[in-house]
PDB file of C-alpha atoms in Angstrom:
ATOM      1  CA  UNK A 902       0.000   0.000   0.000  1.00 77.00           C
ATOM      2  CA  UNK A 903       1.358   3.442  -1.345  1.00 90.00           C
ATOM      3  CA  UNK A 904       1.404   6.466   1.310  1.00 93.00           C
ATOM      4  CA  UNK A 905      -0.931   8.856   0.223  1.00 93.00           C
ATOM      5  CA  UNK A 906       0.755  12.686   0.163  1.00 92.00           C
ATOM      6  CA  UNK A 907      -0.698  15.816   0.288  1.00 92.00           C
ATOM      7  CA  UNK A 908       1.789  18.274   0.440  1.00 92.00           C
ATOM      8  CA  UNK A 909      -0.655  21.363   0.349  1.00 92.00           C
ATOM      9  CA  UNK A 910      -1.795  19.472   3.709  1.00 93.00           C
ATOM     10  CA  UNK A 911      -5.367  18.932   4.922  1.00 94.00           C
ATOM     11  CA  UNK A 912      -7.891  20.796   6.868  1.00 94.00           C
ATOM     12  CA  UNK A 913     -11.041  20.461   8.678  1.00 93.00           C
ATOM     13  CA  UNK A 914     -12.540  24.175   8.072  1.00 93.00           C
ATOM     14  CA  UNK A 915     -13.820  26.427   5.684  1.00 94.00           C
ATOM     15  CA  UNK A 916     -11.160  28.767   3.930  1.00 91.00           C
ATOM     16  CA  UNK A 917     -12.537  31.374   5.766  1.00 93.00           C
ATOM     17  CA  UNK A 918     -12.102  29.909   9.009  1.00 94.00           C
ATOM     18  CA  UNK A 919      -8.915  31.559  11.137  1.00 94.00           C
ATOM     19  CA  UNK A 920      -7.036  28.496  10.590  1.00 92.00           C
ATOM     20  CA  UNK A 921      -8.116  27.724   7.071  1.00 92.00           C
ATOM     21  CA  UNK A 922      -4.552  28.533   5.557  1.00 93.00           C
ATOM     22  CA  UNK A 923      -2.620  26.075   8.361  1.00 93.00           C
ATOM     23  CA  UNK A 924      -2.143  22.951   6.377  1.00 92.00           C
ATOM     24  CA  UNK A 925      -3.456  20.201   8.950  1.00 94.00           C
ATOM     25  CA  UNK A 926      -6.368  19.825  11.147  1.00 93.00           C
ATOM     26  CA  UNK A 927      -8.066  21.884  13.714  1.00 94.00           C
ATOM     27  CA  UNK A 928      -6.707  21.357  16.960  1.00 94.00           C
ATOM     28  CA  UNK A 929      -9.693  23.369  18.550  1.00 95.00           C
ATOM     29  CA  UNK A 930     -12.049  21.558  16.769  1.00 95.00           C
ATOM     30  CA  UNK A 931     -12.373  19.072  20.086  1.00 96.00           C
ATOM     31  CA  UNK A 932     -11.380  19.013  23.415  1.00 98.00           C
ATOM     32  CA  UNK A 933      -9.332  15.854  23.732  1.00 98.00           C
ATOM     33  CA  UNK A 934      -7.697  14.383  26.918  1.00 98.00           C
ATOM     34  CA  UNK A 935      -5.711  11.173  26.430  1.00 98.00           C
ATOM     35  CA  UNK A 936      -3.169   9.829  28.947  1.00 98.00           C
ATOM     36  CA  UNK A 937      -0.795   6.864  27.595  1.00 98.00           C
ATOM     37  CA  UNK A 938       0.720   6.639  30.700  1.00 98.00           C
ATOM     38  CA  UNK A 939       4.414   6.825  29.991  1.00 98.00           C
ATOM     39  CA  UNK A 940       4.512   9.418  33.297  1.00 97.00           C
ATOM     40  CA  UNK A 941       2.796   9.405  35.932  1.00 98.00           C
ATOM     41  CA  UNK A 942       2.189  11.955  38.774  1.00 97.00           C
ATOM     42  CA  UNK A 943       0.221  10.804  42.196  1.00 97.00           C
ATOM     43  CA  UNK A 944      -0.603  14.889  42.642  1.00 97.00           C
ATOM     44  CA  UNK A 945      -2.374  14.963  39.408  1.00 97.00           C
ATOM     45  CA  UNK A 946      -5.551  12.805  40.784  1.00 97.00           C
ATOM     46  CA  UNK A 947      -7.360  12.457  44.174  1.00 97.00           C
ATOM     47  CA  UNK A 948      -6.789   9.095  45.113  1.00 97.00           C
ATOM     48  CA  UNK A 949      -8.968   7.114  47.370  1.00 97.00           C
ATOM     49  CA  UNK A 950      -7.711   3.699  48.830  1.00 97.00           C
ATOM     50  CA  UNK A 951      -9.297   1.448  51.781  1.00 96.00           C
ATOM     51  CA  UNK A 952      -6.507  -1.207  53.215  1.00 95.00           C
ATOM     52  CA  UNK A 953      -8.049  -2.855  55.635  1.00 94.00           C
ATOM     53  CA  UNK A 954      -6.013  -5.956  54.594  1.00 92.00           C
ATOM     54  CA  UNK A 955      -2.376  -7.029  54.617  1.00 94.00           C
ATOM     55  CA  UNK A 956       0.278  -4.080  51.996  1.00 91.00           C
ATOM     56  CA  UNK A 957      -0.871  -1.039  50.837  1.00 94.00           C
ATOM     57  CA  UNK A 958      -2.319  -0.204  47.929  1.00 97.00           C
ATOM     58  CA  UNK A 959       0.438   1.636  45.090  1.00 98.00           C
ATOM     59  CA  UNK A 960       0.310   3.258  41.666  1.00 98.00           C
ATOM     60  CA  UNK A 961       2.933   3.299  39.488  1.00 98.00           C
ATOM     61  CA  UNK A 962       4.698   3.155  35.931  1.00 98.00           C
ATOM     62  CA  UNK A 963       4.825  -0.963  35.137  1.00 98.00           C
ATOM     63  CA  UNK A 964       6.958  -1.935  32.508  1.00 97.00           C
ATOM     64  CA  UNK A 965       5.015  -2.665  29.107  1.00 96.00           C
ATOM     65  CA  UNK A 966       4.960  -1.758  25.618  1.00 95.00           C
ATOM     66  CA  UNK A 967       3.217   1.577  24.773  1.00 94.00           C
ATOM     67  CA  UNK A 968       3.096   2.689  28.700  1.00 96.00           C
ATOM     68  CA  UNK A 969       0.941   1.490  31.433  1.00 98.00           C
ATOM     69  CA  UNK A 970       0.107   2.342  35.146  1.00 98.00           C
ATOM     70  CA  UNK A 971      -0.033  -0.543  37.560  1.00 98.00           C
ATOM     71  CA  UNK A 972      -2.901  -0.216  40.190  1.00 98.00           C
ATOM     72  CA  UNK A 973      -2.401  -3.077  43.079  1.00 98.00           C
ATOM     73  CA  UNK A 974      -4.410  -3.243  46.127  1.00 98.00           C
ATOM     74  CA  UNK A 975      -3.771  -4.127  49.609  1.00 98.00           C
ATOM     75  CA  UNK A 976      -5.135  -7.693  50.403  1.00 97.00           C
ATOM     76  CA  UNK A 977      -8.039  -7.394  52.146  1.00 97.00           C
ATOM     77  CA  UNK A 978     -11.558  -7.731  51.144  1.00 98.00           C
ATOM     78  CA  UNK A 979     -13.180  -5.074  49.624  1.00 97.00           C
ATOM     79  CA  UNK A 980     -10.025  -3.098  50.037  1.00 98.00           C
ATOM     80  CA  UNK A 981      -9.689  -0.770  47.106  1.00 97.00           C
ATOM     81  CA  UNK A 982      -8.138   1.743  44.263  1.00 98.00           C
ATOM     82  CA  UNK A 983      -9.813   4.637  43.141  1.00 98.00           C
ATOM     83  CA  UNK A 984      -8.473   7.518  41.101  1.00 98.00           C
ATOM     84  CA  UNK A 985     -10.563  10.704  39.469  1.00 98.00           C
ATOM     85  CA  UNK A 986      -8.217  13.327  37.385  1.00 98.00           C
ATOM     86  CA  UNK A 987      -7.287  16.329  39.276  1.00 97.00           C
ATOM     87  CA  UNK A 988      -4.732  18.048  36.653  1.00 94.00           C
ATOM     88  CA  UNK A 989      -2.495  18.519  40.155  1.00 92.00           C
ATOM     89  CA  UNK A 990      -5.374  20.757  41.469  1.00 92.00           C
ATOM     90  CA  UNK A 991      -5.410  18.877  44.593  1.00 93.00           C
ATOM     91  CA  UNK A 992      -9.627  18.221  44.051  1.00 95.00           C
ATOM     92  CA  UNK A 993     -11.486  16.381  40.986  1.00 95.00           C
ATOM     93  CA  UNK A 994     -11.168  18.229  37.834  1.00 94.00           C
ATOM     94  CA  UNK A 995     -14.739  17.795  36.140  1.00 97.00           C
ATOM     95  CA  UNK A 996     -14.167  18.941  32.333  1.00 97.00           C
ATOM     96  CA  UNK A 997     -16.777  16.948  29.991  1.00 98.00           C
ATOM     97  CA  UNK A 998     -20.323  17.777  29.737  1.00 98.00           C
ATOM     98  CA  UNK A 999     -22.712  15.981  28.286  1.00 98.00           C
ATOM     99  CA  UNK A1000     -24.075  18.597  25.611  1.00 98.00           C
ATOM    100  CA  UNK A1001     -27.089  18.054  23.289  1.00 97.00           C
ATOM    101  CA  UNK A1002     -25.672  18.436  19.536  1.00 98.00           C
ATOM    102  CA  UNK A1003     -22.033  17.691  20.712  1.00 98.00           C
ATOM    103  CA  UNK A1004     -20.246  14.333  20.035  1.00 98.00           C
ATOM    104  CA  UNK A1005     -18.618  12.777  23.001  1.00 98.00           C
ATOM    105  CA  UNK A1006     -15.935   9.815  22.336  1.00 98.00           C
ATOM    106  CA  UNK A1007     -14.165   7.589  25.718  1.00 98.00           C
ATOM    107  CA  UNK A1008     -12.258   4.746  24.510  1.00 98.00           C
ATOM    108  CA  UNK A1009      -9.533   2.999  27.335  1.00 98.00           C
ATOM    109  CA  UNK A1010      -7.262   0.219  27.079  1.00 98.00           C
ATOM    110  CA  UNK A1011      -6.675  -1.908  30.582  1.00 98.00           C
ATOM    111  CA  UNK A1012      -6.569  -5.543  32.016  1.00 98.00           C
ATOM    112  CA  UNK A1013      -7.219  -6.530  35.561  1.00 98.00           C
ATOM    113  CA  UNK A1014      -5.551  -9.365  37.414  1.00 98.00           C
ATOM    114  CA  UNK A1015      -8.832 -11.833  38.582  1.00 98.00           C
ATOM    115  CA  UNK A1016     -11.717 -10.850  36.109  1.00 98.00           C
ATOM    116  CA  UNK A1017     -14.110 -12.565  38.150  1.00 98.00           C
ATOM    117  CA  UNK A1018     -12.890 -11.538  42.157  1.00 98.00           C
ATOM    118  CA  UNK A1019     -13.067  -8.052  41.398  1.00 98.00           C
ATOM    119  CA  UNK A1020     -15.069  -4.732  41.042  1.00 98.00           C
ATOM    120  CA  UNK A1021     -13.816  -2.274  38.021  1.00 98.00           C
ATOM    121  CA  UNK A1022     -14.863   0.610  36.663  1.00 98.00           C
ATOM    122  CA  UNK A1023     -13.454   3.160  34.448  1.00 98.00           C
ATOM    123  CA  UNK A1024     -15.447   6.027  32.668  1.00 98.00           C
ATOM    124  CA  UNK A1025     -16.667   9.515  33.192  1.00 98.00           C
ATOM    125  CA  UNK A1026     -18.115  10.275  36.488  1.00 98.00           C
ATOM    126  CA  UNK A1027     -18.724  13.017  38.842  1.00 98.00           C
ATOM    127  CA  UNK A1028     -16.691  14.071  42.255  1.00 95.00           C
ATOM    128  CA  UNK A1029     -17.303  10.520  44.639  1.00 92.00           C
ATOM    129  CA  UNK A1030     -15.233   8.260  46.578  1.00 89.00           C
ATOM    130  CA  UNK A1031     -17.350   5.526  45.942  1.00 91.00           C
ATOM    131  CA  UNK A1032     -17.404   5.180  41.797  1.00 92.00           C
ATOM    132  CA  UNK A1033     -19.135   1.564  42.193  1.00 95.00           C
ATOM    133  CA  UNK A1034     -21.897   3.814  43.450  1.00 94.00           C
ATOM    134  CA  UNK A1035     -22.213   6.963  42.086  1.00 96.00           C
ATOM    135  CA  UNK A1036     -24.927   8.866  40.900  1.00 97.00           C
ATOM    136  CA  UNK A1037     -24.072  10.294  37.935  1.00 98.00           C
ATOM    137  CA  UNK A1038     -21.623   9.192  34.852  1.00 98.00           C
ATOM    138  CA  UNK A1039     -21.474   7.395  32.038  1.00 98.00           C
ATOM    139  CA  UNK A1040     -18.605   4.599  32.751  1.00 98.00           C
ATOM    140  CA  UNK A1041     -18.192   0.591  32.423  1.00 98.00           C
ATOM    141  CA  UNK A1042     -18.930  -0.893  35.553  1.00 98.00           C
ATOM    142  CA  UNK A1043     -18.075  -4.942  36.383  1.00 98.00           C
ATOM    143  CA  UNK A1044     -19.478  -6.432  39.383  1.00 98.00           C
ATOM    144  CA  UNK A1045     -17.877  -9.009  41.655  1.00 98.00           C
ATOM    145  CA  UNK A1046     -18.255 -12.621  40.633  1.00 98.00           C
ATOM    146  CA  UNK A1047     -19.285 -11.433  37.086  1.00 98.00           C
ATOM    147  CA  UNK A1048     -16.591 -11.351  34.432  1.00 98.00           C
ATOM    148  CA  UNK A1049     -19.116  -8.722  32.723  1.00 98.00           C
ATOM    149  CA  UNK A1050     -18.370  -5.250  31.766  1.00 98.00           C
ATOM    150  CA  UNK A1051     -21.203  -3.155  31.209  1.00 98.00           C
ATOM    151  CA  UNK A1052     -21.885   0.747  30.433  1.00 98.00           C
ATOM    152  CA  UNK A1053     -23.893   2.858  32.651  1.00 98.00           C
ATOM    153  CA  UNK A1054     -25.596   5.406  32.085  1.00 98.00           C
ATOM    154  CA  UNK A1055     -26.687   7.392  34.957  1.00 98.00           C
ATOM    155  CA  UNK A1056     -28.317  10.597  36.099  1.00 98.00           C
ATOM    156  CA  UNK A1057     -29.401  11.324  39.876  1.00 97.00           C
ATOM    157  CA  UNK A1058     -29.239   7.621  40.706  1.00 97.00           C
ATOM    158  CA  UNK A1059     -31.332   6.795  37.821  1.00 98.00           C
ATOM    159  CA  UNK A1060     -29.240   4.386  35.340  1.00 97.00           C
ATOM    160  CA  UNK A1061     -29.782   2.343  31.723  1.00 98.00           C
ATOM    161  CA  UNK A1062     -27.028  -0.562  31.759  1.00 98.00           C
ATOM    162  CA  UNK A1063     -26.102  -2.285  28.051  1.00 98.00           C
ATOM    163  CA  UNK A1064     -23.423  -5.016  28.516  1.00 98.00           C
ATOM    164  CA  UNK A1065     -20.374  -4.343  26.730  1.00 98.00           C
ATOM    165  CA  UNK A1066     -17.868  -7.330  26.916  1.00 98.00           C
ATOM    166  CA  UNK A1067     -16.372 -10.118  28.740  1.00 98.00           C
ATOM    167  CA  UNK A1068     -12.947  -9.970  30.095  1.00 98.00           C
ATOM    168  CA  UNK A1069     -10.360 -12.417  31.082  1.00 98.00           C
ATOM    169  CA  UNK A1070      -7.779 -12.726  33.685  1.00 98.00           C
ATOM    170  CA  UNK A1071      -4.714 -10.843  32.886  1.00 98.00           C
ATOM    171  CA  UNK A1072      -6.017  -9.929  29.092  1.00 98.00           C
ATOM    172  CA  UNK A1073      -6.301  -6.788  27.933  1.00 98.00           C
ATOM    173  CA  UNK A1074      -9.733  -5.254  26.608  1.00 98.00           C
ATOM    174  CA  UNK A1075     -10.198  -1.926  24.868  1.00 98.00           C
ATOM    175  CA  UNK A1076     -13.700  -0.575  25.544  1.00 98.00           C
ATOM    176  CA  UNK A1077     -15.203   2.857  24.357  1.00 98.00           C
ATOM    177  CA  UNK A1078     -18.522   4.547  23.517  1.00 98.00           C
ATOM    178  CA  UNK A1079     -20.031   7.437  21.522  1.00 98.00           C
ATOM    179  CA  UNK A1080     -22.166   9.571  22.164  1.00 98.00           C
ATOM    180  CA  UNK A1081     -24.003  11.089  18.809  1.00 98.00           C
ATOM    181  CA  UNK A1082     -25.000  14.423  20.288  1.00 98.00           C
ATOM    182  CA  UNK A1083     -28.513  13.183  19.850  1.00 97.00           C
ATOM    183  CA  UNK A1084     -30.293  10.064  21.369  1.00 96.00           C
ATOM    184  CA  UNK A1085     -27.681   7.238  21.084  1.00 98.00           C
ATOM    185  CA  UNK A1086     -24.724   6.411  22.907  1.00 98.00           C
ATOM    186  CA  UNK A1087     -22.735   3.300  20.626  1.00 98.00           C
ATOM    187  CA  UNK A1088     -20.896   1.022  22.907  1.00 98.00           C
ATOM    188  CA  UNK A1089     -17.542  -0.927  21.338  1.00 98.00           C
ATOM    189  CA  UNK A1090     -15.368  -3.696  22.726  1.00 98.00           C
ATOM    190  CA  UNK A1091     -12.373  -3.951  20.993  1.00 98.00           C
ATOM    191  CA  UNK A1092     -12.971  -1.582  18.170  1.00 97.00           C
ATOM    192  CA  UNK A1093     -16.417  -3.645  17.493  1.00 98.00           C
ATOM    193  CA  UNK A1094     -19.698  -2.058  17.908  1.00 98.00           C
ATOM    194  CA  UNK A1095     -21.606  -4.469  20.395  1.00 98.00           C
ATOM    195  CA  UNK A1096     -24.547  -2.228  21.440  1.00 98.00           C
ATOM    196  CA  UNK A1097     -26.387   1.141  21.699  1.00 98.00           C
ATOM    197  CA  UNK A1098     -27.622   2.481  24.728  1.00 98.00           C
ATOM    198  CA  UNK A1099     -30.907   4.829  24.704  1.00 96.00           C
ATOM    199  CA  UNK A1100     -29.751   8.922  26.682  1.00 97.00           C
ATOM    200  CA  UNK A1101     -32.584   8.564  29.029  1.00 97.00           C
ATOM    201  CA  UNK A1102     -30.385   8.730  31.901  1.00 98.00           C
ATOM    202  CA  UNK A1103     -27.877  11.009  30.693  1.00 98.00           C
ATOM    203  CA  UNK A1104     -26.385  13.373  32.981  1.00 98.00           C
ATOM    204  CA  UNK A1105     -26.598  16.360  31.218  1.00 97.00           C
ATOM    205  CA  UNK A1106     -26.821  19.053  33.607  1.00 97.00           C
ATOM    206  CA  UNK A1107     -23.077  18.870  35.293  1.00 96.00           C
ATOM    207  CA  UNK A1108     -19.612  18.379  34.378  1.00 98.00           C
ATOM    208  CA  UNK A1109     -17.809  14.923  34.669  1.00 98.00           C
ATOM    209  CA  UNK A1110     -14.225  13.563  35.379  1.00 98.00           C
ATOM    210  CA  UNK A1111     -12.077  11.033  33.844  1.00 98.00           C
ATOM    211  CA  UNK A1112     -12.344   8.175  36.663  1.00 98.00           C
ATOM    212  CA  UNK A1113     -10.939   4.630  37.113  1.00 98.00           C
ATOM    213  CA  UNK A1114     -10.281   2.145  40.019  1.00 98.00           C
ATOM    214  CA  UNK A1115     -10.678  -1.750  41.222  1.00 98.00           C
ATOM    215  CA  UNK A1116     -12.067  -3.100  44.484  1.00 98.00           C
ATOM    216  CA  UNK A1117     -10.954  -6.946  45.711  1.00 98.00           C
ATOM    217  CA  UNK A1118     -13.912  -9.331  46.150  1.00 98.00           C
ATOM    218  CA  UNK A1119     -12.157 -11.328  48.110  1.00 98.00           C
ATOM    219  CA  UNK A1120      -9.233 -11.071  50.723  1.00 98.00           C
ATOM    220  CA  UNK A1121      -6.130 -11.376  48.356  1.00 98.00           C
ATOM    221  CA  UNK A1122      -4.484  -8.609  46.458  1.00 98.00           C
ATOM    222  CA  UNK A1123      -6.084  -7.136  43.076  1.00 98.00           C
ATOM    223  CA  UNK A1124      -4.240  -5.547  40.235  1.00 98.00           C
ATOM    224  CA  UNK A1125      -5.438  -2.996  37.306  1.00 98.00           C
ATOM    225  CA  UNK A1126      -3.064  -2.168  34.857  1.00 98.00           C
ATOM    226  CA  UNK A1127      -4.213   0.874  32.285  1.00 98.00           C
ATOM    227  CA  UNK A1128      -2.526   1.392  28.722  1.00 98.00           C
ATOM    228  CA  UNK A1129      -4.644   4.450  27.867  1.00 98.00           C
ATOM    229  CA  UNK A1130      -7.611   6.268  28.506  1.00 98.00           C
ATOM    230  CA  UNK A1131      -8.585   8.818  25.667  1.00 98.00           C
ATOM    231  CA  UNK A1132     -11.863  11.212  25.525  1.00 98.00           C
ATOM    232  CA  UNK A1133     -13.009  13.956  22.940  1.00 98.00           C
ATOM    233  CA  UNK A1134     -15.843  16.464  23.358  1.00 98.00           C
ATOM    234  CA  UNK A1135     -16.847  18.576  20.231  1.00 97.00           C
ATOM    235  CA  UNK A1136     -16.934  21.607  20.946  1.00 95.00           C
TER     236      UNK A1136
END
């Protein structure tokens, strides 16, 4: 397969647009957040652990092609690893909003040590200490003693759940959704479309925050490891 060139470069705007003469895509076009991992910094996320058990929980840079942070909890039951972005603010940072007529993408790349002994969720999701029950967000939630992932969608308390995928222990699963701006939010496993999920619970009325964590369900250590987590918001 040939390259294809364009030495003129590309754009996605009118002429008249302020960046019409640049040569390559609008930067401003989206606001895009994507973390591949390859640093890490405990002051840029509020961090909530419970180590009732045997260790302490860590985070940290784990060796592994393309970058990864390594989440492992202390050994108790229950005990737990949560993290919401703060951008080193010291509190949540809450930056996406659901917005009628704006397209929302989340795709994330992680594997978790015991699919089936373990709770795990990773989405968007608003200021809590206790992600496995929030009340707002859109995020994929598994349960203990399922090895289902599936997306909420949730507004004061009020959720629609569509089951994404099944994961394995210590195998890596990419899952993402879109949201069309409109009525639908697509959910994909592994770059597959696998179901849609109606926006009758969307929380639309307050900003949300890139969030992620695993609890044990059962008294031995858990592990989460993250590649990437990526999300765009039209503007």
């Amino acid at each position: 397969m040939s390259t294809s060139r364009f030495p003129n470069g590309v754009t996605n705007v009118t002429q008249k647009n302020t960046l019409g003469a640049m040569g390559q895509l609008d930067p401003t076009k989206f606001h895009n957040w994507f973390d591949d991992f390859d640093s890490y910094a405990a002051g840029d996320w509020v961090i909530t652990t419970t180590e009732a058990g045997a260790g302490s929980a860590t985070e940290a840079l784990t060796s592994a092609d393309g970058g990864a942070l390594l989440l492992t909890n202390a050994a108790g039951d229950n005990d737990l690893d949560f993290l919401q972005w703060a951008g080193g603010s010291g509190s949540v940072y809450e930056s996406f909003l659901f917005e009628s007529g704006k397209k929302l993408f989340f795709k994330a790349k992680f594997q978790v040590s015991d699919a089936t002994q373990s709770d795990v969720v990773m989405g968007l999701q608003i200021v809590d200490t206790t992600p496995l029950d929030t009340t707002d967000g859109v995020f994929f939630l598994k349960a203990d003693g399922s090895t289902t992932m599936n997306l909420i969608v949730e507004k004061d308390s009020s959720n629609t759940s569509t089951t994404a995928a099944t994961i394995a222990d210590a195998t890596d699963i990419e899952l993402g959704f879109y949201y069309d701006g409109k009525s639908e939010i697509k959910v994909f496993a592994n770059d597959a479309h696998v179901g849609s999920s109606v926006t009758t619970n969307l929380p639309d009325d307050e900003e949300l925050a890139v969030s992620f964590g695993i609890q044990n369900g059962e008294a031995v250590a858990k592990t989460m490891q993250i590649d990437y987590i990526f999300v765009a918001k039209e503007r």
